[in-house]
Amino acid sequence: MKEYFEGLGSYLSLKDRVHQNIKFQIMRGNLRPGTHLLEEELSKAMSISRAPIREALNKLEKEGFVTITPRKGAAVSRITSPMIEDIFEIRETLESLAVKKAIGRISIEELEKVGEDFKKFINKPADRESRINYLALDKEFHDLLSQNCGNEKLIEILANLQEQIHWLRNISLKRTTFSGSVKEHLAIIEALKRNDEELIVKNLLLHLERAKRSSLEEINSWSDTSNN
């Protein structure tokens, strides 16, 4: 944790460096849902005072990554089926709007480049490293859609939502498969190149439905394991 913290650079304030550090650990799955975040332990791990840690935890609570309970302190937020349903319901609505507004704003060259990047995963073994790299590419692609929508507020909202989605996908990493997902992304890209709004949204929603199902299956498997 300290190594990544020091690598963030001095251009960020101390509070923001702490915030980014803890969020990174959560998103990568290094801090699992339900893990208690003790200020004293975090303070020692990062060799800083507890004040910026407290501020960072409060910010992470507003973003949905941390839950703070009176007299119990902070913990990484637990992921539930209703939470996943809610996140994807919002994502489907907002990302559909963003991609409609992005039509014609993304260059063919950009779309072809990211398409070629996706094709590289078709025959790759689905080991942990490849899955992590694939999820990074998936996030890059969806960021490309939202960042070209021309609506700054929508970009801001989707950026935070994408971080939560990336968190969910990292936690369900072992369920990430390439062949079907690559085809879904390539179908979205082809529809974008044709400026076919109806087909773009249709393919996007099919892709998001599969991603939601994968996350729900992972959460349900946790419940099954705890009940055995």
PDB file of N, CA and C in Angstrom, residues 24-127:
ATOM      1  N   PHE A  24      -7.841   2.543  -5.036  1.00  0.00           N
ATOM      2  CA  PHE A  24      -7.142   1.618  -5.917  1.00  0.00           C
ATOM      3  C   PHE A  24      -7.099   0.222  -5.308  1.00  0.00           C
ATOM      4  N   GLN A  25      -6.791   0.148  -4.007  1.00  0.00           N
ATOM      5  CA  GLN A  25      -6.724  -1.145  -3.328  1.00  0.00           C
ATOM      6  C   GLN A  25      -8.086  -1.837  -3.316  1.00  0.00           C
ATOM      7  N   ILE A  26      -9.161  -1.044  -3.176  1.00  0.00           N
ATOM      8  CA  ILE A  26     -10.517  -1.602  -3.193  1.00  0.00           C
ATOM      9  C   ILE A  26     -10.861  -2.092  -4.594  1.00  0.00           C
ATOM     10  N   MET A  27     -10.616  -1.242  -5.602  1.00  0.00           N
ATOM     11  CA  MET A  27     -10.972  -1.584  -6.975  1.00  0.00           C
ATOM     12  C   MET A  27     -10.216  -2.804  -7.479  1.00  0.00           C
ATOM     13  N   ARG A  28      -8.964  -2.971  -7.046  1.00  0.00           N
ATOM     14  CA  ARG A  28      -8.184  -4.126  -7.467  1.00  0.00           C
ATOM     15  C   ARG A  28      -8.545  -5.388  -6.692  1.00  0.00           C
ATOM     16  N   GLY A  29      -9.373  -5.254  -5.662  1.00  0.00           N
ATOM     17  CA  GLY A  29      -9.765  -6.416  -4.873  1.00  0.00           C
ATOM     18  C   GLY A  29      -8.786  -6.752  -3.776  1.00  0.00           C
ATOM     19  N   ASN A  30      -7.778  -5.901  -3.561  1.00  0.00           N
ATOM     20  CA  ASN A  30      -6.820  -6.136  -2.480  1.00  0.00           C
ATOM     21  C   ASN A  30      -7.468  -5.919  -1.115  1.00  0.00           C
ATOM     22  N   LEU A  31      -8.431  -5.004  -1.064  1.00  0.00           N
ATOM     23  CA  LEU A  31      -9.250  -4.797   0.136  1.00  0.00           C
ATOM     24  C   LEU A  31     -10.642  -5.307  -0.211  1.00  0.00           C
ATOM     25  N   ARG A  32     -11.001  -6.454   0.328  1.00  0.00           N
ATOM     26  CA  ARG A  32     -12.249  -7.116  -0.045  1.00  0.00           C
ATOM     27  C   ARG A  32     -13.451  -6.478   0.649  1.00  0.00           C
ATOM     28  N   PRO A  33     -14.647  -6.648   0.093  1.00  0.00           N
ATOM     29  CA  PRO A  33     -15.858  -6.145   0.742  1.00  0.00           C
ATOM     30  C   PRO A  33     -15.973  -6.654   2.172  1.00  0.00           C
ATOM     31  N   GLY A  34     -16.311  -5.760   3.086  1.00  0.00           N
ATOM     32  CA  GLY A  34     -16.438  -6.108   4.494  1.00  0.00           C
ATOM     33  C   GLY A  34     -15.167  -5.888   5.291  1.00  0.00           C
ATOM     34  N   THR A  35     -14.031  -5.650   4.619  1.00  0.00           N
ATOM     35  CA  THR A  35     -12.767  -5.432   5.323  1.00  0.00           C
ATOM     36  C   THR A  35     -12.827  -4.138   6.134  1.00  0.00           C
ATOM     37  N   HIS A  36     -12.503  -4.228   7.418  1.00  0.00           N
ATOM     38  CA  HIS A  36     -12.498  -3.031   8.254  1.00  0.00           C
ATOM     39  C   HIS A  36     -11.296  -2.153   7.902  1.00  0.00           C
ATOM     40  N   LEU A  37     -11.541  -0.866   7.817  1.00  0.00           N
ATOM     41  CA  LEU A  37     -10.498   0.103   7.479  1.00  0.00           C
ATOM     42  C   LEU A  37     -10.187   0.916   8.720  1.00  0.00           C
ATOM     43  N   LEU A  38      -9.249   0.437   9.490  1.00  0.00           N
ATOM     44  CA  LEU A  38      -8.899   1.079  10.751  1.00  0.00           C
ATOM     45  C   LEU A  38      -7.937   2.231  10.494  1.00  0.00           C
ATOM     46  N   GLU A  39      -8.299   3.409  10.984  1.00  0.00           N
ATOM     47  CA  GLU A  39      -7.482   4.589  10.733  1.00  0.00           C
ATOM     48  C   GLU A  39      -6.057   4.412  11.236  1.00  0.00           C
ATOM     49  N   GLU A  40      -5.914   3.800  12.396  1.00  0.00           N
ATOM     50  CA  GLU A  40      -4.575   3.627  12.976  1.00  0.00           C
ATOM     51  C   GLU A  40      -3.708   2.734  12.096  1.00  0.00           C
ATOM     52  N   GLU A  41      -4.283   1.631  11.585  1.00  0.00           N
ATOM     53  CA  GLU A  41      -3.519   0.723  10.734  1.00  0.00           C
ATOM     54  C   GLU A  41      -3.160   1.383   9.403  1.00  0.00           C
ATOM     55  N   LEU A  42      -4.109   2.113   8.809  1.00  0.00           N
ATOM     56  CA  LEU A  42      -3.844   2.804   7.550  1.00  0.00           C
ATOM     57  C   LEU A  42      -2.794   3.892   7.746  1.00  0.00           C
ATOM     58  N   SER A  43      -2.857   4.556   8.896  1.00  0.00           N
ATOM     59  CA  SER A  43      -1.894   5.598   9.217  1.00  0.00           C
ATOM     60  C   SER A  43      -0.472   5.019   9.255  1.00  0.00           C
ATOM     61  N   LYS A  44      -0.313   3.875   9.883  1.00  0.00           N
ATOM     62  CA  LYS A  44       1.003   3.224   9.965  1.00  0.00           C
ATOM     63  C   LYS A  44       1.454   2.727   8.588  1.00  0.00           C
ATOM     64  N   ALA A  45       0.510   2.166   7.826  1.00  0.00           N
ATOM     65  CA  ALA A  45       0.857   1.608   6.511  1.00  0.00           C
ATOM     66  C   ALA A  45       1.356   2.671   5.553  1.00  0.00           C
ATOM     67  N   MET A  46       0.799   3.897   5.661  1.00  0.00           N
ATOM     68  CA  MET A  46       1.180   4.978   4.751  1.00  0.00           C
ATOM     69  C   MET A  46       2.092   6.007   5.398  1.00  0.00           C
ATOM     70  N   SER A  47       2.414   5.801   6.684  1.00  0.00           N
ATOM     71  CA  SER A  47       3.313   6.704   7.427  1.00  0.00           C
ATOM     72  C   SER A  47       2.839   8.155   7.396  1.00  0.00           C
ATOM     73  N   ILE A  48       1.561   8.331   7.685  1.00  0.00           N
ATOM     74  CA  ILE A  48       0.978   9.674   7.730  1.00  0.00           C
ATOM     75  C   ILE A  48       0.050   9.759   8.940  1.00  0.00           C
ATOM     76  N   SER A  49      -0.450  10.976   9.214  1.00  0.00           N
ATOM     77  CA  SER A  49      -1.370  11.159  10.324  1.00  0.00           C
ATOM     78  C   SER A  49      -2.754  10.619   9.961  1.00  0.00           C
ATOM     79  N   ARG A  50      -3.642  10.554  10.937  1.00  0.00           N
ATOM     80  CA  ARG A  50      -4.974   9.985  10.704  1.00  0.00           C
ATOM     81  C   ARG A  50      -5.945  10.969  10.067  1.00  0.00           C
ATOM     82  N   ALA A  51      -5.668  12.279  10.138  1.00  0.00           N
ATOM     83  CA  ALA A  51      -6.608  13.282   9.627  1.00  0.00           C
ATOM     84  C   ALA A  51      -6.900  13.130   8.131  1.00  0.00           C
ATOM     85  N   PRO A  52      -5.884  13.041   7.243  1.00  0.00           N
ATOM     86  CA  PRO A  52      -6.187  12.866   5.813  1.00  0.00           C
ATOM     87  C   PRO A  52      -6.842  11.528   5.510  1.00  0.00           C
ATOM     88  N   ILE A  53      -6.573  10.523   6.346  1.00  0.00           N
ATOM     89  CA  ILE A  53      -7.222   9.221   6.155  1.00  0.00           C
ATOM     90  C   ILE A  53      -8.713   9.344   6.436  1.00  0.00           C
ATOM     91  N   ARG A  54      -9.053  10.050   7.510  1.00  0.00           N
ATOM     92  CA  ARG A  54     -10.460  10.249   7.855  1.00  0.00           C
ATOM     93  C   ARG A  54     -11.192  11.000   6.725  1.00  0.00           C
ATOM     94  N   GLU A  55     -10.545  12.025   6.183  1.00  0.00           N
ATOM     95  CA  GLU A  55     -11.148  12.786   5.084  1.00  0.00           C
ATOM     96  C   GLU A  55     -11.337  11.901   3.859  1.00  0.00           C
ATOM     97  N   ALA A  56     -10.342  11.086   3.561  1.00  0.00           N
ATOM     98  CA  ALA A  56     -10.426  10.199   2.395  1.00  0.00           C
ATOM     99  C   ALA A  56     -11.540   9.170   2.558  1.00  0.00           C
ATOM    100  N   LEU A  57     -11.685   8.623   3.753  1.00  0.00           N
ATOM    101  CA  LEU A  57     -12.744   7.636   4.004  1.00  0.00           C
ATOM    102  C   LEU A  57     -14.126   8.253   3.849  1.00  0.00           C
ATOM    103  N   ASN A  58     -14.275   9.502   4.293  1.00  0.00           N
ATOM    104  CA  ASN A  58     -15.556  10.194   4.135  1.00  0.00           C
ATOM    105  C   ASN A  58     -15.890  10.380   2.655  1.00  0.00           C
ATOM    106  N   LYS A  59     -14.873  10.715   1.859  1.00  0.00           N
ATOM    107  CA  LYS A  59     -15.093  10.887   0.416  1.00  0.00           C
ATOM    108  C   LYS A  59     -15.437   9.555  -0.241  1.00  0.00           C
ATOM    109  N   LEU A  60     -14.756   8.497   0.171  1.00  0.00           N
ATOM    110  CA  LEU A  60     -15.023   7.172  -0.391  1.00  0.00           C
ATOM    111  C   LEU A  60     -16.419   6.677  -0.029  1.00  0.00           C
ATOM    112  N   GLU A  61     -16.912   7.087   1.134  1.00  0.00           N
ATOM    113  CA  GLU A  61     -18.282   6.727   1.510  1.00  0.00           C
ATOM    114  C   GLU A  61     -19.274   7.377   0.553  1.00  0.00           C
ATOM    115  N   LYS A  62     -19.039   8.642   0.207  1.00  0.00           N
ATOM    116  CA  LYS A  62     -19.938   9.341  -0.720  1.00  0.00           C
ATOM    117  C   LYS A  62     -19.919   8.696  -2.097  1.00  0.00           C
ATOM    118  N   GLU A  63     -18.781   8.092  -2.455  1.00  0.00           N
ATOM    119  CA  GLU A  63     -18.656   7.451  -3.763  1.00  0.00           C
ATOM    120  C   GLU A  63     -19.176   6.013  -3.768  1.00  0.00           C
ATOM    121  N   GLY A  64     -19.506   5.494  -2.575  1.00  0.00           N
ATOM    122  CA  GLY A  64     -20.076   4.153  -2.493  1.00  0.00           C
ATOM    123  C   GLY A  64     -19.088   3.035  -2.246  1.00  0.00           C
ATOM    124  N   PHE A  65     -17.806   3.352  -2.089  1.00  0.00           N
ATOM    125  CA  PHE A  65     -16.803   2.310  -1.891  1.00  0.00           C
ATOM    126  C   PHE A  65     -16.635   1.909  -0.424  1.00  0.00           C
ATOM    127  N   VAL A  66     -17.017   2.795   0.466  1.00  0.00           N
ATOM    128  CA  VAL A  66     -16.824   2.574   1.902  1.00  0.00           C
ATOM    129  C   VAL A  66     -18.136   2.818   2.637  1.00  0.00           C
ATOM    130  N   THR A  67     -18.373   2.062   3.702  1.00  0.00           N
ATOM    131  CA  THR A  67     -19.529   2.262   4.577  1.00  0.00           C
ATOM    132  C   THR A  67     -19.007   2.611   5.965  1.00  0.00           C
ATOM    133  N   ILE A  68     -19.478   3.737   6.501  1.00  0.00           N
ATOM    134  CA  ILE A  68     -19.066   4.160   7.838  1.00  0.00           C
ATOM    135  C   ILE A  68     -20.245   4.000   8.785  1.00  0.00           C
ATOM    136  N   THR A  69     -20.045   3.216   9.834  1.00  0.00           N
ATOM    137  CA  THR A  69     -21.089   2.940  10.812  1.00  0.00           C
ATOM    138  C   THR A  69     -20.694   3.544  12.159  1.00  0.00           C
ATOM    139  N   PRO A  70     -21.604   4.318  12.789  1.00  0.00           N
ATOM    140  CA  PRO A  70     -21.286   4.909  14.102  1.00  0.00           C
ATOM    141  C   PRO A  70     -20.835   3.850  15.104  1.00  0.00           C
ATOM    142  N   ARG A  71     -19.761   4.145  15.801  1.00  0.00           N
ATOM    143  CA  ARG A  71     -19.180   3.294  16.852  1.00  0.00           C
ATOM    144  C   ARG A  71     -18.526   2.014  16.308  1.00  0.00           C
ATOM    145  N   LYS A  72     -18.633   1.793  15.002  1.00  0.00           N
ATOM    146  CA  LYS A  72     -17.981   0.620  14.406  1.00  0.00           C
ATOM    147  C   LYS A  72     -16.873   1.011  13.437  1.00  0.00           C
ATOM    148  N   GLY A  73     -16.951   2.218  12.913  1.00  0.00           N
ATOM    149  CA  GLY A  73     -15.920   2.693  12.005  1.00  0.00           C
ATOM    150  C   GLY A  73     -16.212   2.384  10.546  1.00  0.00           C
ATOM    151  N   ALA A  74     -15.155   2.426   9.734  1.00  0.00           N
ATOM    152  CA  ALA A  74     -15.290   2.268   8.287  1.00  0.00           C
ATOM    153  C   ALA A  74     -14.952   0.855   7.837  1.00  0.00           C
ATOM    154  N   ALA A  75     -15.608   0.439   6.765  1.00  0.00           N
ATOM    155  CA  ALA A  75     -15.322  -0.867   6.160  1.00  0.00           C
ATOM    156  C   ALA A  75     -15.585  -0.756   4.665  1.00  0.00           C
ATOM    157  N   VAL A  76     -14.916  -1.588   3.888  1.00  0.00           N
ATOM    158  CA  VAL A  76     -15.195  -1.639   2.457  1.00  0.00           C
ATOM    159  C   VAL A  76     -16.644  -2.062   2.272  1.00  0.00           C
ATOM    160  N   SER A  77     -17.378  -1.345   1.442  1.00  0.00           N
ATOM    161  CA  SER A  77     -18.801  -1.625   1.258  1.00  0.00           C
ATOM    162  C   SER A  77     -19.020  -3.060   0.767  1.00  0.00           C
ATOM    163  N   ARG A  78     -20.047  -3.681   1.292  1.00  0.00           N
ATOM    164  CA  ARG A  78     -20.409  -5.022   0.850  1.00  0.00           C
ATOM    165  C   ARG A  78     -21.189  -4.914  -0.457  1.00  0.00           C
ATOM    166  N   ILE A  79     -20.968  -5.860  -1.335  1.00  0.00           N
ATOM    167  CA  ILE A  79     -21.653  -5.867  -2.622  1.00  0.00           C
ATOM    168  C   ILE A  79     -22.821  -6.833  -2.538  1.00  0.00           C
ATOM    169  N   THR A  80     -24.000  -6.353  -2.891  1.00  0.00           N
ATOM    170  CA  THR A  80     -25.205  -7.173  -2.835  1.00  0.00           C
ATOM    171  C   THR A  80     -25.850  -7.229  -4.226  1.00  0.00           C
ATOM    172  N   SER A  81     -26.735  -8.183  -4.402  1.00  0.00           N
ATOM    173  CA  SER A  81     -27.450  -8.296  -5.671  1.00  0.00           C
ATOM    174  C   SER A  81     -28.251  -7.029  -5.984  1.00  0.00           C
ATOM    175  N   PRO A  82     -29.013  -6.474  -5.008  1.00  0.00           N
ATOM    176  CA  PRO A  82     -29.739  -5.228  -5.298  1.00  0.00           C
ATOM    177  C   PRO A  82     -28.811  -4.080  -5.699  1.00  0.00           C
ATOM    178  N   MET A  83     -27.618  -4.025  -5.083  1.00  0.00           N
ATOM    179  CA  MET A  83     -26.651  -2.986  -5.430  1.00  0.00           C
ATOM    180  C   MET A  83     -26.225  -3.124  -6.894  1.00  0.00           C
ATOM    181  N   ILE A  84     -25.931  -4.361  -7.320  1.00  0.00           N
ATOM    182  CA  ILE A  84     -25.537  -4.605  -8.709  1.00  0.00           C
ATOM    183  C   ILE A  84     -26.671  -4.241  -9.660  1.00  0.00           C
ATOM    184  N   GLU A  85     -27.881  -4.652  -9.315  1.00  0.00           N
ATOM    185  CA  GLU A  85     -29.048  -4.323 -10.148  1.00  0.00           C
ATOM    186  C   GLU A  85     -29.197  -2.812 -10.294  1.00  0.00           C
ATOM    187  N   ASP A  86     -29.038  -2.091  -9.191  1.00  0.00           N
ATOM    188  CA  ASP A  86     -29.184  -0.634  -9.215  1.00  0.00           C
ATOM    189  C   ASP A  86     -28.110   0.021 -10.079  1.00  0.00           C
ATOM    190  N   ILE A  87     -26.858  -0.418  -9.897  1.00  0.00           N
ATOM    191  CA  ILE A  87     -25.746   0.169 -10.652  1.00  0.00           C
ATOM    192  C   ILE A  87     -25.944  -0.049 -12.150  1.00  0.00           C
ATOM    193  N   PHE A  88     -26.318  -1.262 -12.534  1.00  0.00           N
ATOM    194  CA  PHE A  88     -26.467  -1.548 -13.956  1.00  0.00           C
ATOM    195  C   PHE A  88     -27.715  -0.881 -14.545  1.00  0.00           C
ATOM    196  N   GLU A  89     -28.748  -0.704 -13.745  1.00  0.00           N
ATOM    197  CA  GLU A  89     -29.923   0.019 -14.240  1.00  0.00           C
ATOM    198  C   GLU A  89     -29.540   1.453 -14.598  1.00  0.00           C
ATOM    199  N   ILE A  90     -28.780   2.086 -13.713  1.00  0.00           N
ATOM    200  CA  ILE A  90     -28.316   3.452 -13.980  1.00  0.00           C
ATOM    201  C   ILE A  90     -27.361   3.458 -15.169  1.00  0.00           C
ATOM    202  N   ARG A  91     -26.456   2.485 -15.192  1.00  0.00           N
ATOM    203  CA  ARG A  91     -25.475   2.432 -16.269  1.00  0.00           C
ATOM    204  C   ARG A  91     -26.142   2.268 -17.631  1.00  0.00           C
ATOM    205  N   GLU A  92     -27.119   1.377 -17.719  1.00  0.00           N
ATOM    206  CA  GLU A  92     -27.795   1.146 -18.991  1.00  0.00           C
ATOM    207  C   GLU A  92     -28.441   2.430 -19.509  1.00  0.00           C
ATOM    208  N   THR A  93     -29.069   3.180 -18.611  1.00  0.00           N
ATOM    209  CA  THR A  93     -29.746   4.415 -19.012  1.00  0.00           C
ATOM    210  C   THR A  93     -28.751   5.490 -19.434  1.00  0.00           C
ATOM    211  N   LEU A  94     -27.738   5.722 -18.578  1.00  0.00           N
ATOM    212  CA  LEU A  94     -26.808   6.816 -18.831  1.00  0.00           C
ATOM    213  C   LEU A  94     -25.835   6.504 -19.967  1.00  0.00           C
ATOM    214  N   GLU A  95     -25.360   5.262 -20.033  1.00  0.00           N
ATOM    215  CA  GLU A  95     -24.409   4.942 -21.099  1.00  0.00           C
ATOM    216  C   GLU A  95     -25.103   4.879 -22.459  1.00  0.00           C
ATOM    217  N   SER A  96     -26.367   4.482 -22.477  1.00  0.00           N
ATOM    218  CA  SER A  96     -27.126   4.522 -23.732  1.00  0.00           C
ATOM    219  C   SER A  96     -27.257   5.961 -24.223  1.00  0.00           C
ATOM    220  N   LEU A  97     -27.522   6.880 -23.294  1.00  0.00           N
ATOM    221  CA  LEU A  97     -27.609   8.301 -23.651  1.00  0.00           C
ATOM    222  C   LEU A  97     -26.257   8.804 -24.144  1.00  0.00           C
ATOM    223  N   ALA A  98     -25.192   8.434 -23.428  1.00  0.00           N
ATOM    224  CA  ALA A  98     -23.857   8.901 -23.792  1.00  0.00           C
ATOM    225  C   ALA A  98     -23.445   8.407 -25.173  1.00  0.00           C
ATOM    226  N   VAL A  99     -23.711   7.137 -25.461  1.00  0.00           N
ATOM    227  CA  VAL A  99     -23.273   6.590 -26.741  1.00  0.00           C
ATOM    228  C   VAL A  99     -24.063   7.200 -27.899  1.00  0.00           C
ATOM    229  N   LYS A 100     -25.339   7.530 -27.666  1.00  0.00           N
ATOM    230  CA  LYS A 100     -26.117   8.221 -28.706  1.00  0.00           C
ATOM    231  C   LYS A 100     -25.497   9.572 -29.025  1.00  0.00           C
ATOM    232  N   LYS A 101     -25.108  10.286 -27.974  1.00  0.00           N
ATOM    233  CA  LYS A 101     -24.529  11.612 -28.158  1.00  0.00           C
ATOM    234  C   LYS A 101     -23.099  11.540 -28.715  1.00  0.00           C
ATOM    235  N   ALA A 102     -22.462  10.370 -28.571  1.00  0.00           N
ATOM    236  CA  ALA A 102     -21.087  10.210 -29.065  1.00  0.00           C
ATOM    237  C   ALA A 102     -21.032   9.809 -30.538  1.00  0.00           C
ATOM    238  N   ILE A 103     -22.175   9.479 -31.123  1.00  0.00           N
ATOM    239  CA  ILE A 103     -22.200   9.055 -32.520  1.00  0.00           C
ATOM    240  C   ILE A 103     -21.628  10.165 -33.406  1.00  0.00           C
ATOM    241  N   GLY A 104     -20.655   9.797 -34.228  1.00  0.00           N
ATOM    242  CA  GLY A 104     -20.021  10.752 -35.130  1.00  0.00           C
ATOM    243  C   GLY A 104     -18.907  11.558 -34.488  1.00  0.00           C
ATOM    244  N   ARG A 105     -18.744  11.445 -33.171  1.00  0.00           N
ATOM    245  CA  ARG A 105     -17.697  12.191 -32.469  1.00  0.00           C
ATOM    246  C   ARG A 105     -16.418  11.379 -32.295  1.00  0.00           C
ATOM    247  N   ILE A 106     -16.521  10.056 -32.424  1.00  0.00           N
ATOM    248  CA  ILE A 106     -15.356   9.188 -32.268  1.00  0.00           C
ATOM    249  C   ILE A 106     -14.827   8.843 -33.655  1.00  0.00           C
ATOM    250  N   SER A 107     -13.539   9.056 -33.867  1.00  0.00           N
ATOM    251  CA  SER A 107     -12.972   8.824 -35.196  1.00  0.00           C
ATOM    252  C   SER A 107     -12.958   7.334 -35.533  1.00  0.00           C
ATOM    253  N   ILE A 108     -13.056   7.038 -36.817  1.00  0.00           N
ATOM    254  CA  ILE A 108     -12.987   5.656 -37.286  1.00  0.00           C
ATOM    255  C   ILE A 108     -11.658   5.032 -36.874  1.00  0.00           C
ATOM    256  N   GLU A 109     -10.583   5.836 -36.927  1.00  0.00           N
ATOM    257  CA  GLU A 109      -9.251   5.334 -36.555  1.00  0.00           C
ATOM    258  C   GLU A 109      -9.226   4.862 -35.101  1.00  0.00           C
ATOM    259  N   GLU A 110      -9.841   5.643 -34.203  1.00  0.00           N
ATOM    260  CA  GLU A 110      -9.895   5.257 -32.789  1.00  0.00           C
ATOM    261  C   GLU A 110     -10.668   3.963 -32.608  1.00  0.00           C
ATOM    262  N   LEU A 111     -11.813   3.867 -33.308  1.00  0.00           N
ATOM    263  CA  LEU A 111     -12.650   2.672 -33.192  1.00  0.00           C
ATOM    264  C   LEU A 111     -11.931   1.436 -33.728  1.00  0.00           C
ATOM    265  N   GLU A 112     -11.232   1.595 -34.849  1.00  0.00           N
ATOM    266  CA  GLU A 112     -10.517   0.455 -35.426  1.00  0.00           C
ATOM    267  C   GLU A 112      -9.357   0.024 -34.536  1.00  0.00           C
ATOM    268  N   LYS A 113      -8.685   0.990 -33.935  1.00  0.00           N
ATOM    269  CA  LYS A 113      -7.563   0.662 -33.050  1.00  0.00           C
ATOM    270  C   LYS A 113      -8.034  -0.153 -31.847  1.00  0.00           C
ATOM    271  N   VAL A 114      -9.091   0.323 -31.177  1.00  0.00           N
ATOM    272  CA  VAL A 114      -9.569  -0.401 -29.999  1.00  0.00           C
ATOM    273  C   VAL A 114     -10.148  -1.758 -30.419  1.00  0.00           C
ATOM    274  N   GLY A 115     -10.719  -1.814 -31.628  1.00  0.00           N
ATOM    275  CA  GLY A 115     -11.219  -3.093 -32.138  1.00  0.00           C
ATOM    276  C   GLY A 115     -10.097  -4.102 -32.310  1.00  0.00           C
ATOM    277  N   GLU A 116      -8.959  -3.655 -32.847  1.00  0.00           N
ATOM    278  CA  GLU A 116      -7.798  -4.533 -33.005  1.00  0.00           C
ATOM    279  C   GLU A 116      -7.266  -4.981 -31.658  1.00  0.00           C
ATOM    280  N   ASP A 117      -7.305  -4.077 -30.672  1.00  0.00           N
ATOM    281  CA  ASP A 117      -6.853  -4.433 -29.318  1.00  0.00           C
ATOM    282  C   ASP A 117      -7.724  -5.538 -28.730  1.00  0.00           C
ATOM    283  N   PHE A 118      -9.044  -5.457 -28.977  1.00  0.00           N
ATOM    284  CA  PHE A 118      -9.945  -6.499 -28.478  1.00  0.00           C
ATOM    285  C   PHE A 118      -9.664  -7.838 -29.170  1.00  0.00           C
ATOM    286  N   LYS A 119      -9.387  -7.806 -30.470  1.00  0.00           N
ATOM    287  CA  LYS A 119      -9.164  -9.041 -31.226  1.00  0.00           C
ATOM    288  C   LYS A 119      -7.959  -9.817 -30.708  1.00  0.00           C
ATOM    289  N   LYS A 120      -6.997  -9.118 -30.109  1.00  0.00           N
ATOM    290  CA  LYS A 120      -5.796  -9.777 -29.588  1.00  0.00           C
ATOM    291  C   LYS A 120      -6.123 -10.761 -28.466  1.00  0.00           C
ATOM    292  N   PHE A 121      -7.318 -10.599 -27.866  1.00  0.00           N
ATOM    293  CA  PHE A 121      -7.673 -11.465 -26.733  1.00  0.00           C
ATOM    294  C   PHE A 121      -8.448 -12.712 -27.146  1.00  0.00           C
ATOM    295  N   ILE A 122      -8.820 -12.812 -28.411  1.00  0.00           N
ATOM    296  CA  ILE A 122      -9.670 -13.921 -28.840  1.00  0.00           C
ATOM    297  C   ILE A 122      -9.058 -15.277 -28.515  1.00  0.00           C
ATOM    298  N   ASN A 123      -7.778 -15.438 -28.789  1.00  0.00           N
ATOM    299  CA  ASN A 123      -7.126 -16.734 -28.580  1.00  0.00           C
ATOM    300  C   ASN A 123      -6.222 -16.763 -27.350  1.00  0.00           C
ATOM    301  N   LYS A 124      -6.323 -15.749 -26.502  1.00  0.00           N
ATOM    302  CA  LYS A 124      -5.479 -15.716 -25.313  1.00  0.00           C
ATOM    303  C   LYS A 124      -6.040 -16.623 -24.220  1.00  0.00           C
ATOM    304  N   PRO A 125      -5.165 -17.279 -23.461  1.00  0.00           N
ATOM    305  CA  PRO A 125      -5.651 -18.048 -22.312  1.00  0.00           C
ATOM    306  C   PRO A 125      -6.193 -17.102 -21.258  1.00  0.00           C
ATOM    307  N   ALA A 126      -7.278 -17.496 -20.608  1.00  0.00           N
ATOM    308  CA  ALA A 126      -7.931 -16.605 -19.641  1.00  0.00           C
ATOM    309  C   ALA A 126      -7.277 -16.728 -18.273  1.00  0.00           C
ATOM    310  N   ASP A 127      -5.962 -16.408 -18.198  1.00  0.00           N
ATOM    311  CA  ASP A 127      -5.296 -16.400 -16.901  1.00  0.00           C
ATOM    312  C   ASP A 127      -5.530 -15.055 -16.218  1.00  0.00           C
TER     313      ASP A 127
END
